[in-house]
Structures are given as C-alpha cells and as structure tokens.
PDB file of C-alpha atoms and ligand atoms in Angstrom:
ATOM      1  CA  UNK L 441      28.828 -25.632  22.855  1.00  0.00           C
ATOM      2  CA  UNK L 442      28.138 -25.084  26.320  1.00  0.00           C
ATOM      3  CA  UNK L 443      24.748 -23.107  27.078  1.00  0.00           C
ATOM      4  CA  UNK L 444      24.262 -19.954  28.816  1.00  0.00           C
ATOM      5  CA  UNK L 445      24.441 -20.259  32.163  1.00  0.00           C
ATOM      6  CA  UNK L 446      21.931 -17.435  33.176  1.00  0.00           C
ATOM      7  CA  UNK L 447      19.506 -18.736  30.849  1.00  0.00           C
ATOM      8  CA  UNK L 448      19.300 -22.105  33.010  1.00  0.00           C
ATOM      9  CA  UNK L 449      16.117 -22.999  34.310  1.00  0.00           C
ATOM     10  CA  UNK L 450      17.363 -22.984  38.045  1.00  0.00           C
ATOM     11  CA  UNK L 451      19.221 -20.175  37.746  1.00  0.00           C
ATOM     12  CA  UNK L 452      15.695 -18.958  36.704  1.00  0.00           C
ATOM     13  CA  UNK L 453      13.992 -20.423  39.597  1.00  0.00           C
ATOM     14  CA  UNK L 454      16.247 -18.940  42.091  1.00  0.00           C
ATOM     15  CA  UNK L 455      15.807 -15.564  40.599  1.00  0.00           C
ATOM     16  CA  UNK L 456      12.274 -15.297  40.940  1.00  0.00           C
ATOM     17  CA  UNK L 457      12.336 -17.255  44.285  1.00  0.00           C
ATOM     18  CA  UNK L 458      13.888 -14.717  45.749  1.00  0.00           C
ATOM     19  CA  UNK L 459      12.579 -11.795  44.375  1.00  0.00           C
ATOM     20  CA  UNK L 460       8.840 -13.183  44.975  1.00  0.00           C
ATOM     21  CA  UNK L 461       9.874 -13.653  48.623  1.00  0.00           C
ATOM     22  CA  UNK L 462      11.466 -10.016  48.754  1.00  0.00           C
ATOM     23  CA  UNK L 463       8.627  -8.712  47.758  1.00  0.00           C
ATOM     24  CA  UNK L 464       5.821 -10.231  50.321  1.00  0.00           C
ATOM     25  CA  UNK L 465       8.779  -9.096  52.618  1.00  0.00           C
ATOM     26  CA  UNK L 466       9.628 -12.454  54.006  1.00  0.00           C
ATOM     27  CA  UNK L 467      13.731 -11.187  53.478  1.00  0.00           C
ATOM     28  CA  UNK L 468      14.467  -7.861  54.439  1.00  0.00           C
ATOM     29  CA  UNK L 469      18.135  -6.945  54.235  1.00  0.00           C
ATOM     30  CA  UNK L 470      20.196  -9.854  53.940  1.00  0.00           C
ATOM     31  CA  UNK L 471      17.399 -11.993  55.762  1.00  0.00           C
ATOM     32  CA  UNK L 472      17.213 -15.571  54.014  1.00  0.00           C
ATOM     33  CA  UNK L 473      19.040 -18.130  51.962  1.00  0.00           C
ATOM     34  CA  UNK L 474      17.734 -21.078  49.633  1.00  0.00           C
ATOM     35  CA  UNK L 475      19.902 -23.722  48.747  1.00  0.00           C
ATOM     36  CA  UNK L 476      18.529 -26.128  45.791  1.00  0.00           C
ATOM     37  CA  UNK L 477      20.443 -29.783  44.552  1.00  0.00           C
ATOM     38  CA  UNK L 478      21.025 -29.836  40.946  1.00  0.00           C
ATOM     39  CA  UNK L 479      21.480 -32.521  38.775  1.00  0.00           C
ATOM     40  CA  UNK L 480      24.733 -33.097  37.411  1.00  0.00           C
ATOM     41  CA  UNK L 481      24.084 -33.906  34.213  1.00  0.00           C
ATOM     42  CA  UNK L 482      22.196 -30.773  33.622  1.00  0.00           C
ATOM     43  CA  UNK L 483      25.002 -28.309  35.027  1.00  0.00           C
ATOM     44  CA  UNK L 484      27.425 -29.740  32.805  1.00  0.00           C
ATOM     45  CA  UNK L 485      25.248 -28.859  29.538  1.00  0.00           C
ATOM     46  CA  UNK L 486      26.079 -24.901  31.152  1.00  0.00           C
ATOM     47  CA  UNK L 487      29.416 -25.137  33.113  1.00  0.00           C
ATOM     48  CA  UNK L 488      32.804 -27.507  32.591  1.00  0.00           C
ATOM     49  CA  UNK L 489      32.804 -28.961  35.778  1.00  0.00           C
ATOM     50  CA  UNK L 490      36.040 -30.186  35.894  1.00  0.00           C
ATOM     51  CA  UNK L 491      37.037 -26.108  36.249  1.00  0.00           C
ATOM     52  CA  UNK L 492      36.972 -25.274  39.867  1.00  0.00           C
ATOM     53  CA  UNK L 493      37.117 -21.295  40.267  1.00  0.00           C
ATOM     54  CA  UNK L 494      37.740 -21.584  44.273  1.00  0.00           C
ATOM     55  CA  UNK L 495      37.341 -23.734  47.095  1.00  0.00           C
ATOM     56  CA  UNK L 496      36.323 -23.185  50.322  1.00  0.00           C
ATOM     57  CA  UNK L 497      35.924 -25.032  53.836  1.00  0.00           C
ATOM     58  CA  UNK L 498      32.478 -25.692  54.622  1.00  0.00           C
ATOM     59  CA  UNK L 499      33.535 -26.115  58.179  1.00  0.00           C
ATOM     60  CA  UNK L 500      31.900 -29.166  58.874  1.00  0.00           C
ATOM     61  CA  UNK L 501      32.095 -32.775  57.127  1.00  0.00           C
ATOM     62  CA  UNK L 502      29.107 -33.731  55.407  1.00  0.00           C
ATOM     63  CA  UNK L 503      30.086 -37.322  53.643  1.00  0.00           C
ATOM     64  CA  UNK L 504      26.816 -38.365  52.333  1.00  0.00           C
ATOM     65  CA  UNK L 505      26.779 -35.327  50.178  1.00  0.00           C
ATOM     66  CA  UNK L 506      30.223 -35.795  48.520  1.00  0.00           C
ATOM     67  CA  UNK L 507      30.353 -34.793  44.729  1.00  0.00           C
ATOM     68  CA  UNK L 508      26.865 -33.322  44.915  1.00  0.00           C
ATOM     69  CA  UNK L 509      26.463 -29.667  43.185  1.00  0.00           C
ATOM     70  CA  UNK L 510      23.815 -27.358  44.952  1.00  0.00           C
ATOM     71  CA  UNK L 511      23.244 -23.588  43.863  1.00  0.00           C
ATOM     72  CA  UNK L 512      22.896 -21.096  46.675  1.00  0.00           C
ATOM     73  CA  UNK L 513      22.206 -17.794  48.233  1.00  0.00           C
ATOM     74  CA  UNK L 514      25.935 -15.550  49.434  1.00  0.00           C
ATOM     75  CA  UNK L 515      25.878 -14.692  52.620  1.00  0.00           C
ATOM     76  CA  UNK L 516      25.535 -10.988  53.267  1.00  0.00           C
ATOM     77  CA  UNK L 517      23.658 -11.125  50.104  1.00  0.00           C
ATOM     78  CA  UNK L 518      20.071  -9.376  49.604  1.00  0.00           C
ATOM     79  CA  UNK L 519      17.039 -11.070  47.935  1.00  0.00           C
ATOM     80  CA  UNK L 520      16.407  -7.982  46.439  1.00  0.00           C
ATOM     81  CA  UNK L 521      19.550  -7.421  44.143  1.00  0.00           C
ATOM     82  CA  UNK L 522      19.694 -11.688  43.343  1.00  0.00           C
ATOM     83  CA  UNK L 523      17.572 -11.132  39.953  1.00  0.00           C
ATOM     84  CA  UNK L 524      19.003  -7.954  38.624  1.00  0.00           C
ATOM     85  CA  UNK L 525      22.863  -9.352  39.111  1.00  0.00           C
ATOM     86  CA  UNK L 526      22.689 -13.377  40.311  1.00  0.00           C
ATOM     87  CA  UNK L 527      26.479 -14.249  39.126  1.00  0.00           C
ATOM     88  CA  UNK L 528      27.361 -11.886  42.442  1.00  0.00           C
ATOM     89  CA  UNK L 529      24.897 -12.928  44.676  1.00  0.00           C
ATOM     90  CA  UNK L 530      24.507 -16.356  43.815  1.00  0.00           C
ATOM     91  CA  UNK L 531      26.900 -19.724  43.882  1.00  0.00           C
ATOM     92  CA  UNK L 532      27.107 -22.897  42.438  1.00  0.00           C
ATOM     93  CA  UNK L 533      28.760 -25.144  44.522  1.00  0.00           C
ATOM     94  CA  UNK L 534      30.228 -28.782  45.049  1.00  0.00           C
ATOM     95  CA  UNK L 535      30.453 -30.769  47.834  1.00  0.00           C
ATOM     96  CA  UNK L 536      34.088 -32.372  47.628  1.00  0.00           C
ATOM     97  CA  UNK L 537      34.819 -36.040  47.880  1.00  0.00           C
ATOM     98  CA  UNK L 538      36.295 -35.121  51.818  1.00  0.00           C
ATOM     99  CA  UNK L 539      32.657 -33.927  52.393  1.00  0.00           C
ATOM    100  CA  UNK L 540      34.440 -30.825  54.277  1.00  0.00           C
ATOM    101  CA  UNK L 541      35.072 -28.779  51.160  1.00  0.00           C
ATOM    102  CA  UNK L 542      32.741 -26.308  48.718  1.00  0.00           C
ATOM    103  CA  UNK L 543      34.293 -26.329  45.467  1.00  0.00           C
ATOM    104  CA  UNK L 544      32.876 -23.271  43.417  1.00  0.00           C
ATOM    105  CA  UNK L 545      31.802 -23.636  39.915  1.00  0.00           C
ATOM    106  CA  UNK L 546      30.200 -20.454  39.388  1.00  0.00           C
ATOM    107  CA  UNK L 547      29.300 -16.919  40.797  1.00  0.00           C
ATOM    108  CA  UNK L 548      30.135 -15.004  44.004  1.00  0.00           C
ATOM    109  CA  UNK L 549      31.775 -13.198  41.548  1.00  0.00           C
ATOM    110  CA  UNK L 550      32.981 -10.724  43.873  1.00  0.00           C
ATOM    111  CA  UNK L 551      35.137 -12.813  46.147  1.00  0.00           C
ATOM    112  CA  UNK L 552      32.066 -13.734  48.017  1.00  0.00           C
ATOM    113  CA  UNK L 553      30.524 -16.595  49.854  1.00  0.00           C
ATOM    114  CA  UNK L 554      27.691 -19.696  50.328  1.00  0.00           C
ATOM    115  CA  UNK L 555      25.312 -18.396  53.018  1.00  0.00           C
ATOM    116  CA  UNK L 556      26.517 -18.374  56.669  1.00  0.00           C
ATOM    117  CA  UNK L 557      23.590 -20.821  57.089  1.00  0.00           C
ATOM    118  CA  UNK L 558      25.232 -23.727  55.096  1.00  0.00           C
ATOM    119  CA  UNK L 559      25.724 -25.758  58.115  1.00  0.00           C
ATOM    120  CA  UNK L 560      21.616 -26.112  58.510  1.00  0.00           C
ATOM    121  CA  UNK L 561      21.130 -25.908  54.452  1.00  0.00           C
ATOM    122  CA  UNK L 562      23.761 -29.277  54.187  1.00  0.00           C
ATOM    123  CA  UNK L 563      22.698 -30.643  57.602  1.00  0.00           C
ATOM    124  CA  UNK L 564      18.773 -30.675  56.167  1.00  0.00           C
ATOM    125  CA  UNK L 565      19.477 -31.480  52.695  1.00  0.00           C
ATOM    126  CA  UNK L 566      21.402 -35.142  54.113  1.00  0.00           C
ATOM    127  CA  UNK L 567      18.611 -35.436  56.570  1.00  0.00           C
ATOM    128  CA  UNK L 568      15.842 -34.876  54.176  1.00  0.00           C
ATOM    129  CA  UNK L 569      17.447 -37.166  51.688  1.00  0.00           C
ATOM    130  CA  UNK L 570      17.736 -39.951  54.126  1.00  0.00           C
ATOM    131  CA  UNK L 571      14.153 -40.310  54.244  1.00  0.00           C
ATOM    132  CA  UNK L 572      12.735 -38.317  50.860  1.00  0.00           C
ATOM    133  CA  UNK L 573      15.293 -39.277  48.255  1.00  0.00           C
ATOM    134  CA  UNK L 574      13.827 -36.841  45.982  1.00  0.00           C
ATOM    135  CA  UNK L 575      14.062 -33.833  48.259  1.00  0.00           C
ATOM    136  CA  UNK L 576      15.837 -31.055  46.472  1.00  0.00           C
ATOM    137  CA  UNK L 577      15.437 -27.350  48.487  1.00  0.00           C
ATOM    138  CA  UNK L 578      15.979 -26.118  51.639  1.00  0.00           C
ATOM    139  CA  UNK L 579      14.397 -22.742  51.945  1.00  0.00           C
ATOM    140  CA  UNK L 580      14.996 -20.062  55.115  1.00  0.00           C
ATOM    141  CA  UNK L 581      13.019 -16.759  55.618  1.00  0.00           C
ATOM    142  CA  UNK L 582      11.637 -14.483  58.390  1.00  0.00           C
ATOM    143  CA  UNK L 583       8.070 -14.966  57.270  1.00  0.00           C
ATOM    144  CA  UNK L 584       6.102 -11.637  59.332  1.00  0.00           C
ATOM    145  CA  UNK L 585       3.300 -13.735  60.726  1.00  0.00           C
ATOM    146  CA  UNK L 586       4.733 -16.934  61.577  1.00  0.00           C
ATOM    147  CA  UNK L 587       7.805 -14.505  63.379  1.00  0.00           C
ATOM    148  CA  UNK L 588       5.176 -12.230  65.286  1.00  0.00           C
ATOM    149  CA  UNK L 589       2.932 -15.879  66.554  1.00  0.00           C
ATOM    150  CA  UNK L 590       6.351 -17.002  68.054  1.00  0.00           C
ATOM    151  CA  UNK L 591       6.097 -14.377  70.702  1.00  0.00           C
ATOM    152  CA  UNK L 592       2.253 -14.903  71.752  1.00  0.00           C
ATOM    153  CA  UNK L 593       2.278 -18.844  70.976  1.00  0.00           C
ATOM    154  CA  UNK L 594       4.001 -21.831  72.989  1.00  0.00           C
ATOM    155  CA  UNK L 595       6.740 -23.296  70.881  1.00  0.00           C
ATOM    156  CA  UNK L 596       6.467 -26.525  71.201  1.00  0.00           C
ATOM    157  CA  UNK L 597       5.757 -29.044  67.919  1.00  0.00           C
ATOM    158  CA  UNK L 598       2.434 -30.328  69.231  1.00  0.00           C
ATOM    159  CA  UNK L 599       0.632 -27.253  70.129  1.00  0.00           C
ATOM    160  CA  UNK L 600       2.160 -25.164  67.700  1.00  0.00           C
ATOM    161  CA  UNK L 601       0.493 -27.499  64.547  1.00  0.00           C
ATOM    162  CA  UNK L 602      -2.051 -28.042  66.157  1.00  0.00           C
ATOM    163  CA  UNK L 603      -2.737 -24.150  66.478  1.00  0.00           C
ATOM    164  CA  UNK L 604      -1.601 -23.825  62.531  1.00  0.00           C
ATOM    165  CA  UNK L 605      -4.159 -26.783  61.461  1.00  0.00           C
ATOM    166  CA  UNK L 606      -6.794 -24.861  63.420  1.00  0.00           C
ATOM    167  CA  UNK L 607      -6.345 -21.627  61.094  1.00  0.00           C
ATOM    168  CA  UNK L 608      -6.917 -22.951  57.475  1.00  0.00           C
ATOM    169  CA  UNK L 609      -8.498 -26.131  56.142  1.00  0.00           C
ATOM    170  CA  UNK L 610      -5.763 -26.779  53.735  1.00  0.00           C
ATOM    171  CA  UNK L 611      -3.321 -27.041  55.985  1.00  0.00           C
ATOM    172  CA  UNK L 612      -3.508 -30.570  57.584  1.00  0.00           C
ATOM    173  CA  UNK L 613      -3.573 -31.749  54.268  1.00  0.00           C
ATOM    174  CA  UNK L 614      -0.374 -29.530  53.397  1.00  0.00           C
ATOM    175  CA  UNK L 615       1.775 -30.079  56.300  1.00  0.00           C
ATOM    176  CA  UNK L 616       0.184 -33.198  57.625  1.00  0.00           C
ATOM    177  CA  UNK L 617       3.497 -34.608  59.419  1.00  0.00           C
ATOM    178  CA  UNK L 618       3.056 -31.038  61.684  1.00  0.00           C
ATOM    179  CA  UNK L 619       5.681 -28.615  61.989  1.00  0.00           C
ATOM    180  CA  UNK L 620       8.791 -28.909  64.355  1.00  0.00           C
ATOM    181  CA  UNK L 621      10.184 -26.010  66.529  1.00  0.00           C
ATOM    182  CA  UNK L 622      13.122 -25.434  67.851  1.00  0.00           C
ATOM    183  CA  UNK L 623      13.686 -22.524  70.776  1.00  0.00           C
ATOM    184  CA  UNK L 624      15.871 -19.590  70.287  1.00  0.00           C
ATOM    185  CA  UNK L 625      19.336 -20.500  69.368  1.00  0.00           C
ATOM    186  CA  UNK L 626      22.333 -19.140  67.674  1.00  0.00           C
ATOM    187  CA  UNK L 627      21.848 -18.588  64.153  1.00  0.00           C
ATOM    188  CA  UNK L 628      24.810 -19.239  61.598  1.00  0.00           C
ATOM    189  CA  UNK L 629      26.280 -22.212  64.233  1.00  0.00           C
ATOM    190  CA  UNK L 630      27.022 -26.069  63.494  1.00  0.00           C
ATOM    191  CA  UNK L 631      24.871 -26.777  66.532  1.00  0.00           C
ATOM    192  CA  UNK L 632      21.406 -24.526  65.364  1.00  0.00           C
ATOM    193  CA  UNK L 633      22.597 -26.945  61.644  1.00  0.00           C
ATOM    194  CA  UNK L 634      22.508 -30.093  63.766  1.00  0.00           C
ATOM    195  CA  UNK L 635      19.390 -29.728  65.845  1.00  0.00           C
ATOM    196  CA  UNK L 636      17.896 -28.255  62.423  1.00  0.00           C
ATOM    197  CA  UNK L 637      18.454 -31.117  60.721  1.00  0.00           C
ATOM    198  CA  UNK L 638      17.005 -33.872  63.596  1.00  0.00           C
ATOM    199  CA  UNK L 639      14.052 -32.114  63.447  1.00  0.00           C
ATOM    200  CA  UNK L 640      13.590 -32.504  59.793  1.00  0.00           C
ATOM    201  CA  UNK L 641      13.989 -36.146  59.564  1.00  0.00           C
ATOM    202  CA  UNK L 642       9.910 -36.153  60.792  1.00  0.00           C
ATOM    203  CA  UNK L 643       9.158 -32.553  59.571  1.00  0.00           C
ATOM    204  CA  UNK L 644       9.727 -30.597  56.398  1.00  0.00           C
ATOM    205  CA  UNK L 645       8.699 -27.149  58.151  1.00  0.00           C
ATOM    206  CA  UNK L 646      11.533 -26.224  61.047  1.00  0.00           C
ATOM    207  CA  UNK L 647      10.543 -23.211  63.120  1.00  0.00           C
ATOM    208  CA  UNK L 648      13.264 -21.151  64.338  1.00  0.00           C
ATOM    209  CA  UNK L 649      12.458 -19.791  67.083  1.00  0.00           C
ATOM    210  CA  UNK L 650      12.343 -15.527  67.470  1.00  0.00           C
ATOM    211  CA  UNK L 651      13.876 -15.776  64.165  1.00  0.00           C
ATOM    212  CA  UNK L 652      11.786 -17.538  60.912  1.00  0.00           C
ATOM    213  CA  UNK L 653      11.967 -20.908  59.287  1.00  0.00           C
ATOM    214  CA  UNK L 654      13.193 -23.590  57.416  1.00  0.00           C
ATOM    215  CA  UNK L 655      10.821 -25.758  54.622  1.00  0.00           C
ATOM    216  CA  UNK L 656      12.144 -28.548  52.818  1.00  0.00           C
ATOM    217  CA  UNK L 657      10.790 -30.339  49.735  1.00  0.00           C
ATOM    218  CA  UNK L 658      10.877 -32.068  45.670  1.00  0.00           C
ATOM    219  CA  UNK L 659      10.503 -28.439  44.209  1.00  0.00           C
ATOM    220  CA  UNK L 660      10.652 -24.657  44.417  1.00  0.00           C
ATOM    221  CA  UNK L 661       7.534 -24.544  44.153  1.00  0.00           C
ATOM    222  CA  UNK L 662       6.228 -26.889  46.695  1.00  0.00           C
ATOM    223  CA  UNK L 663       8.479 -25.752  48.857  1.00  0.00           C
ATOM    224  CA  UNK L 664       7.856 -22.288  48.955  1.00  0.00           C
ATOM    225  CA  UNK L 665       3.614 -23.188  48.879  1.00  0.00           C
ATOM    226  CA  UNK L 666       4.252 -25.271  52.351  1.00  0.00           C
ATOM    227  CA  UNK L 667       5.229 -21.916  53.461  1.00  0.00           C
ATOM    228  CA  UNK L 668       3.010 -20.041  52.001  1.00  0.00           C
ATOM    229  CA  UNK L 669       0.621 -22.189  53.737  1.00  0.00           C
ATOM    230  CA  UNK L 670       2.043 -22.132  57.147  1.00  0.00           C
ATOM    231  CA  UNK L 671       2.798 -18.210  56.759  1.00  0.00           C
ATOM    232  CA  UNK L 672      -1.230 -17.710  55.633  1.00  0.00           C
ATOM    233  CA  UNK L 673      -2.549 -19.958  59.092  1.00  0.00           C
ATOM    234  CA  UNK L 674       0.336 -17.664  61.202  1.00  0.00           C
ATOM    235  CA  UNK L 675      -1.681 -14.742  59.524  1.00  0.00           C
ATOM    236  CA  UNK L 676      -4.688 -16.026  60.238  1.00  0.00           C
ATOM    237  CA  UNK L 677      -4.006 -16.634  64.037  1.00  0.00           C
ATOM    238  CA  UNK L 678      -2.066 -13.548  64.773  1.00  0.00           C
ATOM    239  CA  UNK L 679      -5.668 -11.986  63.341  1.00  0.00           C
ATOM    240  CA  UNK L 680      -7.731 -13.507  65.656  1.00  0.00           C
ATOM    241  CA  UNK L 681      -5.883 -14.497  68.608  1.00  0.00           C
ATOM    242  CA  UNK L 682      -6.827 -11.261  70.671  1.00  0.00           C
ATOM    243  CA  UNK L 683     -10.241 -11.764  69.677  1.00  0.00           C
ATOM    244  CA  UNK L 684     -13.536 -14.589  71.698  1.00  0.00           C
ATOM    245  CA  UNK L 685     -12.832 -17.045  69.475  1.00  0.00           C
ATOM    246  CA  UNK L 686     -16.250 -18.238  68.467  1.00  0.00           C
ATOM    247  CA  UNK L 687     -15.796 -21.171  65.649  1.00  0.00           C
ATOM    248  CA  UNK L 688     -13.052 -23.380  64.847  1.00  0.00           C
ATOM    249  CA  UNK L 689     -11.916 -26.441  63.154  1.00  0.00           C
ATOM    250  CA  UNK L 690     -12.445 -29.322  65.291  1.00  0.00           C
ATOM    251  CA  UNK L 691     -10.074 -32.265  65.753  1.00  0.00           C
ATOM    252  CA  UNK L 692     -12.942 -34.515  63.896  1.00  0.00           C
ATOM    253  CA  UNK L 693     -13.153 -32.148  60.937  1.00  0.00           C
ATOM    254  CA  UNK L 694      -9.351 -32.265  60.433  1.00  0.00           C
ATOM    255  CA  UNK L 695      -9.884 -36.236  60.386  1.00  0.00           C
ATOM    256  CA  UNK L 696     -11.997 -36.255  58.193  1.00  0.00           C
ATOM    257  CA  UNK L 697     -10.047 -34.029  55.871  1.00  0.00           C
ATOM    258  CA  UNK L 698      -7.000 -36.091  56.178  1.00  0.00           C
ATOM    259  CA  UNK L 699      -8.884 -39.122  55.516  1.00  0.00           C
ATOM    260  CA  UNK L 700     -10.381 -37.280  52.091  1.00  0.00           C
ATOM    261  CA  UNK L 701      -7.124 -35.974  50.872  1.00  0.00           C
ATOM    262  CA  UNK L 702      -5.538 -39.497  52.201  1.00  0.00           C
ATOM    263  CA  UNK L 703      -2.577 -38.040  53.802  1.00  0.00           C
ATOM    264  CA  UNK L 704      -0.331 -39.852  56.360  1.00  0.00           C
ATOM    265  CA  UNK L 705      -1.182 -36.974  59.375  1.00  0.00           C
ATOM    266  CA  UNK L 706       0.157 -36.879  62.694  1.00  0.00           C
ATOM    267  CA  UNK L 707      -2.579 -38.617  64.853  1.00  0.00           C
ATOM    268  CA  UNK L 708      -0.899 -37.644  68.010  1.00  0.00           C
ATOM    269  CA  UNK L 709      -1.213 -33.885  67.365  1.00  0.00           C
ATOM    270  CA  UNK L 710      -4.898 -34.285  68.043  1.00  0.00           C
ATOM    271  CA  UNK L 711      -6.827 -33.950  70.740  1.00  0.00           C
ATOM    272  CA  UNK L 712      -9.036 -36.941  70.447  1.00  0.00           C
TER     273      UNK L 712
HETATM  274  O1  LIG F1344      21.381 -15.144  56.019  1.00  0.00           O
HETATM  275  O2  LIG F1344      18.642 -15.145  57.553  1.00  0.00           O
HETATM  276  O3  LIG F1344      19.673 -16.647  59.460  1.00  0.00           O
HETATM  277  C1  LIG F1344      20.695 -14.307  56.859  1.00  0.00           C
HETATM  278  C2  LIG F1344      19.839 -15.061  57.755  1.00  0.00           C
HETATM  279  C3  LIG F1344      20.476 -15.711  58.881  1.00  0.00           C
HETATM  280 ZN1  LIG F1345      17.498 -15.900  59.168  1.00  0.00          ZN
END
C-alpha cells in the first residue's frame, strides 16, 4: 500500500517553508522558489515511480543529475497558496537519464510548471554536490534587508561579508566561507544559472544582485537559518548605516570567534 503522498515529511517541509517565508515577507507575489533532492527510496514508499504523468524539457543538459527526483516550487506560483493546495503549486520531478528532461511524478496539477529558475536551482544543486555530497536545497527569496543593502552597499564578495560579519557575532561562524555576489543580471536565464552555480562551488549564500538570493545546504532548516542569518546582519546594517558608527566587531574578534567555534573562515576577507 502506497502512503499518502501529502502526508510525506517533505511535502511537509515544503509547506511550511514556504508559508514561514511568506509570512516574514521574503516572497511577495510569485517571488521565490525552493527546490529540495529527495531520496528515492523514500518517494517510492508514496508514488510508483515508474508512472510518469508528463515530461518536460528542462532546457539545458544537466548529466550529473540524471535519474535524481527533486520536489519544487511552479513557476508563477505564490508561497502563500503552497500550504492550503501544494498538489497545484508544487512538483515532483525527475531528472531523465538525457539530463535535458523533467519527468513529472506528481503535482502541477493544473497543467503547470517547475519554477522558471530551474536553470540556477539544477546548476547549484550539481555544483553544490560536487563539493558537499550531502547538499540537498537550493532556496531563492527577495529577503527585504539584504534587497534594500544592495543599493547602499558595494557588491563585491569581499566587502560585502565582510560588512555582514561586522553586523552579528554569529555570523562568521554561520557563513564562514563569506557570501558571493553576483551584479544585476537577467533572472530566469541559463547564463544568471551558470554564473549562479560558479559562485557556489566556494559559497553556499549567492547574492543576486537588485533582486534577492540563493542559500544552499544538508537541510531545510539549515538552509533557511543561513538566511535567516544573513537577512538579520542586512537588517542590522541597513539600521545603522546612516548613523556615526561608534563600535564594531573587529577583524581580531571575528578570529577569535572562528577559532572558538573552529570553523574553516575565509582569512582573506579580513583586514589583518
Ligand atoms: O520565481 O523569484 O527570480 C520568481 C522569482 C524569480
Ligand atoms: Zn526572484
């Protein structure tokens, strides 16, 4: 007897993902799109997976991800309607052996469709993997602070961290690798996917610029804290920054942090 699908615990996960994020308004309208790697053997105790509803091109080739099943976000699709109906605004998909094709297993019940940002979901999710085989989520969302510090802040992935580590203690210790930014580009595109993706082989946090950001990581959970964390130090900043800044947290200080919560930290991102 096959289980019920909408009691699974990532269909769970995505459900009140989204909704949390809807509601510290990180996705207005259709803003956003997670996309989260499933293990096989679980999705087959809820769906046959040898019954493919659709397919559809993914409009790229993405080999090393062949036969892998991911659930995701629809495009168009609001954060705020994915709890109360998630067959319609969310899909289960698999990557086909040509690595060029999403088979769907379940939802976009309405004809719909994976998020138009499936070139940078895929394009992370292979470049993650490549260097964090236990990566499983690839988050997007027009955080408020982080969007509002990439009009008054340089974007470049030095002085951009180092501005972030400045704001909260925690947060060399949470995104010690730093946080890489790209400049405006063309949302939706192969090329924003590609240049998405390069930049998360060193970083898990991708800023986009003028328009939000991408986090990467093991679980929901820590994914969504990393930016939590790097939304909370935008916050922070964007509270200050008109103000005489009077303290902050030196270079030596965030040392010493790192060295206490023994995490692997960017040395050149400091000023020392
Ligand atoms: O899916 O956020 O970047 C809507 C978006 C596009
Ligand atoms: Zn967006």
């Amino acid at each position: 007897m096959m289980k019920n699908i909408l009691e699974a615990p990532f269909v769970t996960e995505m459900r009140k993902t989204t909704a949390n994020m809807y509601r510290i308004g990180w996705d207005e309208r259709n803003g956003g799109n997670i996309s989260y790697l499933l293990d096989e053997v679980e999705v087959a105790e809820y769906l046959d997976v040898s019954q493919v509803i659709r397919t559809m091109p993914i409009g790229f080739c993405e080999a090393s991800l062949a036969g892998k099943i991911f659930i995701v976000t629809g495009s168009g699709k609001y954060f705020k309607n994915v709890d109360d109906d998630p067959e319609n605004n969310l899909g289960i998909i698999r990557i086909a052996q040509d690595g060029e094709t999403a088979e769907l297993l379940w939802g976009f019940k309405d004809g719909g469709k994976f998020t138009s940002e499936l070139p940078a979901h895929l394009m992370s999710h292979a470049a993650r993997l490549s260097v964090d085989p236990e990566n499983r989520v690839v988050m997007h969302c027009h955080p408020t602070h982080t969007l509002a510090m990439n009009y008054v802040h340089e974007l470049d992935d030095k002085k951009f961290t180092h501005t972030l580590w400045e704001m909260c203690t925690e947060c060399i210790a949470i995104f010690p690798e730093g946080i890489g930014v790209l400049p405006w580009m063309l949302c939706g595109t192969n090329s924003i996917g590609e240049a998405t993706a390069a930049k998360m082989k060193e970083f898990r946090t991708v800023i986009w610029g003028m328009h939000g950001v991408y986090g990467a990581g093991k679980t929901m959970d820590e994914t969504f804290g990393l930016l939590e964390t790097v939304e909370k130090a935008a916050q922070i900043y964007m509270l200050t920054a008109h103000l005489p800044r009077i303290n902050t947290i030196k270079d030596e200080e965030m040392v010493e942090l790192a060295e206490y919560f023994g995490v692997k930290y960017k040395k050149d991102f400091l000023n020392l």
